[in-house]
Coordinates of N, CA, C and O in Angstrom, one line a residue:
M1 N 0.8 -1.1 0.0 CA 0.2 0.1 -0.1 C 0.9 1.3 0.1 O 0.4 2.3 -0.7
L2 N 2.0 1.2 0.9 CA 2.8 2.3 0.8 C 3.4 2.7 -0.6 O 3.6 3.9 -1.0
D3 N 3.6 1.7 -1.5 CA 4.1 2.0 -2.7 C 3.1 2.9 -3.7 O 3.7 3.6 -4.4
R4 N 1.8 2.4 -3.4 CA 0.8 3.4 -4.1 C 0.9 5.0 -3.8 O 0.7 5.6 -4.7
I5 N 1.4 5.1 -2.7 CA 1.1 6.6 -2.3 C 2.8 7.2 -2.4 O 2.6 8.4 -2.4
G6 N 3.8 6.6 -2.9 CA 4.9 7.2 -3.4 C 6.1 7.0 -2.3 O 6.8 7.8 -2.4
L7 N 5.9 6.0 -1.5 CA 7.0 5.8 -0.4 C 7.9 4.7 -1.0 O 7.4 3.7 -1.3
D8 N 9.0 4.9 -1.1 CA 10.1 3.9 -1.7 C 10.6 3.1 -0.4 O 10.0 3.3 0.7
R9 N 11.5 2.2 -0.7 CA 12.2 1.4 0.4 C 12.9 2.2 1.5 O 12.6 2.0 2.9
R10 N 13.5 3.2 1.3 CA 14.0 4.1 2.2 C 13.2 4.8 3.0 O 13.5 5.0 4.3
D11 N 12.2 5.3 2.5 CA 11.2 6.0 3.3 C 10.6 5.1 4.2 O 10.2 5.4 5.4
R12 N 10.3 3.8 3.7 CA 9.5 2.8 4.8 C 10.7 2.6 6.0 O 10.0 2.4 7.1
R13 N 11.8 2.4 5.8 CA 12.8 2.3 6.7 C 12.6 3.3 7.7 O 12.7 3.1 9.0
N14 N 12.8 4.6 7.0 CA 12.8 5.8 7.9 C 11.6 5.9 8.8 O 11.6 6.4 9.8
L15 N 10.6 5.5 8.2 CA 9.2 5.5 8.9 C 9.2 4.5 10.2 O 8.8 4.9 11.2
L16 N 9.7 3.2 10.0 CA 9.8 2.5 11.1 C 10.8 2.9 12.3 O 10.6 2.9 13.5
V17 N 12.0 3.5 11.7 CA 12.9 4.1 12.6 C 12.2 5.5 13.6 O 12.4 5.3 14.8
V18 N 11.5 6.1 12.8 CA 10.9 7.2 13.4 C 9.7 6.8 14.5 O 9.8 7.1 15.7
M19 N 8.9 5.8 14.0 CA 7.8 5.4 14.9 C 8.4 4.5 16.1 O 8.0 4.8 17.3
G20 N 9.5 4.0 15.9 CA 10.0 3.2 17.0 C 10.7 4.1 18.1 O 10.5 4.0 19.1
A21 N 11.6 5.1 17.6 CA 12.3 5.9 18.5 C 11.2 6.8 19.2 O 11.5 6.8 20.6
V22 N 10.2 7.3 18.7 CA 9.1 8.1 19.4 C 8.5 7.4 20.5 O 8.2 7.7 21.5
A23 N 7.9 6.0 20.0 CA 7.3 5.2 20.9 C 8.2 4.7 22.2 O 7.7 5.0 23.3
V24 N 9.5 4.4 21.9 CA 10.2 4.0 23.0 C 10.5 5.2 24.0 O 10.3 5.1 25.0
V25 N 11.0 6.6 23.5 CA 11.3 7.6 24.2 C 10.1 8.0 25.0 O 10.0 8.5 26.1
T26 N 8.7 8.1 24.4 CA 7.3 8.4 24.9 C 7.2 7.5 26.1 O 6.9 7.9 27.2
A27 N 7.5 6.2 25.9 CA 7.2 5.2 27.0 C 8.0 5.3 28.0 O 7.8 5.2 29.2
L28 N 9.3 5.6 27.8 CA 10.3 5.8 28.9 C 10.1 7.2 29.8 O 10.1 7.2 31.1
V29 N 9.6 8.1 29.2 CA 9.5 9.5 29.9 C 8.0 9.6 30.4 O 7.7 10.6 31.3
S30 N 7.1 8.9 30.2 CA 5.7 9.1 30.5 C 5.5 8.1 32.0 O 6.4 7.6 32.5
E31 N 4.6 8.7 32.6 CA 4.3 8.3 34.0 C 3.1 7.3 34.1 O 2.3 7.5 33.2
G32 N 3.1 6.2 35.0 CA 2.1 5.5 34.9 C 2.5 4.1 35.1 O 3.6 3.7 35.4
T33 N 1.5 3.0 35.0 CA 1.7 1.7 35.2 C 2.4 1.3 33.7 O 2.5 2.0 33.0
P34 N 3.1 0.2 33.7 CA 3.7 -0.4 32.6 C 2.8 -0.4 31.4 O 3.2 -0.1 30.2
A35 N 1.7 -0.8 31.7 CA 0.5 -1.0 30.6 C 0.0 0.4 30.1 O 0.3 0.5 28.9
V36 N 0.1 1.4 30.8 CA -0.1 2.7 30.4 C 0.9 3.3 29.6 O 0.8 3.9 28.6
R37 N 2.2 3.0 30.1 CA 3.4 3.6 29.5 C 3.4 3.1 27.9 O 3.9 3.7 27.1
L38 N 3.2 1.6 27.9 CA 3.3 1.0 26.5 C 2.2 1.6 25.7 O 2.4 1.8 24.7
A39 N 1.1 1.7 26.3 CA -0.1 2.2 25.4 C 0.1 3.8 25.0 O 0.0 4.0 23.9
V40 N 0.8 4.4 25.7 CA 1.1 5.9 25.4 C 2.2 5.9 24.3 O 2.0 6.6 23.3
G41 N 3.0 5.0 24.4 CA 4.1 4.9 23.5 C 3.7 4.4 22.0 O 4.1 4.9 21.2
A42 N 2.7 3.6 22.1 CA 2.2 3.0 21.0 C 1.4 4.1 20.2 O 1.6 4.2 19.1
I43 N 0.7 4.8 21.0 CA -0.2 5.9 20.3 C 0.5 6.8 19.8 O 0.5 7.3 18.6
A44 N 1.7 7.5 20.5 CA 2.5 8.4 20.0 C 3.3 7.9 18.9 O 3.5 8.7 17.9
G45 N 3.7 6.8 18.9 CA 4.3 6.1 17.6 C 3.6 6.1 16.3 O 3.8 6.4 15.3
V46 N 2.3 5.7 16.7 CA 1.3 5.8 15.5 C 1.2 7.1 15.0 O 1.2 7.3 13.7
I47 N 0.9 8.1 15.7 CA 0.6 9.5 15.5 C 1.9 10.0 14.8 O 1.7 10.5 13.7
S48 N 3.0 9.7 15.2 CA 4.1 10.2 14.6 C 4.4 9.4 13.0 O 4.8 10.1 12.4
G49 N 3.9 8.4 13.1 CA 4.0 7.5 11.7 C 3.1 8.3 10.8 O 3.5 8.4 9.6
V50 N 1.9 8.6 11.3 CA 0.8 9.2 10.3 C 1.4 10.5 9.8 O 1.4 10.9 8.5
V51 N 2.0 11.4 10.8 CA 2.7 12.8 10.4 C 3.7 12.4 9.4 O 3.9 13.4 8.6
F52 N 4.5 11.6 9.6 CA 5.7 11.1 8.9 C 5.3 10.8 7.4 O 5.9 11.4 6.3
V53 N 4.2 10.0 7.4 CA 3.8 9.5 5.9 C 3.1 10.8 5.2 O 3.6 10.9 4.1
V54 N 2.3 11.5 5.9 CA 1.7 12.8 5.3 C 2.8 13.7 4.9 O 2.6 14.1 3.6
S55 N 3.7 14.0 5.6 CA 4.7 15.0 5.4 C 5.6 14.5 4.2 O 6.0 15.2 3.3
T56 N 6.0 13.3 4.2 CA 7.0 12.5 3.2 C 6.1 12.7 2.0 O 6.8 12.9 0.8
V57 N 4.9 12.3 1.8 CA 4.2 12.4 0.5 C 4.0 13.5 0.0 O 4.2 13.8 -1.3
V58 N 3.8 14.5 0.8 CA 3.6 16.0 0.2 C 5.1 16.5 -0.1 O 5.2 17.2 -1.2
I59 N 6.0 16.1 0.4 CA 7.4 16.5 -0.1 C 7.6 16.0 -1.2 O 8.2 16.6 -2.3
N60 N 7.4 14.5 -1.4 CA 7.8 13.9 -2.7 C 7.0 14.6 -3.9 O 7.4 14.6 -5.0
R61 N 5.9 14.8 -3.5 CA 5.0 15.2 -4.5 C 5.2 16.7 -5.1 O 5.1 17.0 -6.4
Y62 N 5.6 17.5 -4.3 CA 5.6 19.0 -4.5 C 7.1 19.5 -4.5 O 7.6 20.7 -4.7
K63 N 8.2 18.6 -4.3 CA 9.5 19.1 -4.2 C 10.1 19.5 -5.7 O 9.6 19.2 -6.7
P64 N 11.1 20.4 -5.8 CA 11.6 20.9 -7.0 C 12.2 19.8 -7.7 O 12.7 18.8 -7.3
A65 N 12.3 20.1 -9.0 CA 12.8 18.9 -9.8 C 14.5 18.6 -9.6 O 15.0 17.4 -9.8
H66 N 15.0 19.6 -9.1 CA 16.4 19.5 -8.9 C 16.8 18.9 -7.6 O 18.1 18.8 -7.2
W67 N 15.9 18.6 -6.9 CA 16.2 17.7 -5.6 C 16.6 16.2 -5.6 O 16.3 15.4 -5.9

């Protein structure tokens, strides 16, 4: 599915790195029980992944030809 919206292999790898890093850092710095911390980390990771995909698609679509 990500191929259809214009994400190549490098973009997919970067997506996983961003989602994982945000989820881990958010889970570590949040307060609460371990289940709550994992849930907060997972939600933050998904939100950051959506933002990454949208911004990457917009950049790929509207970037200048010389990039």
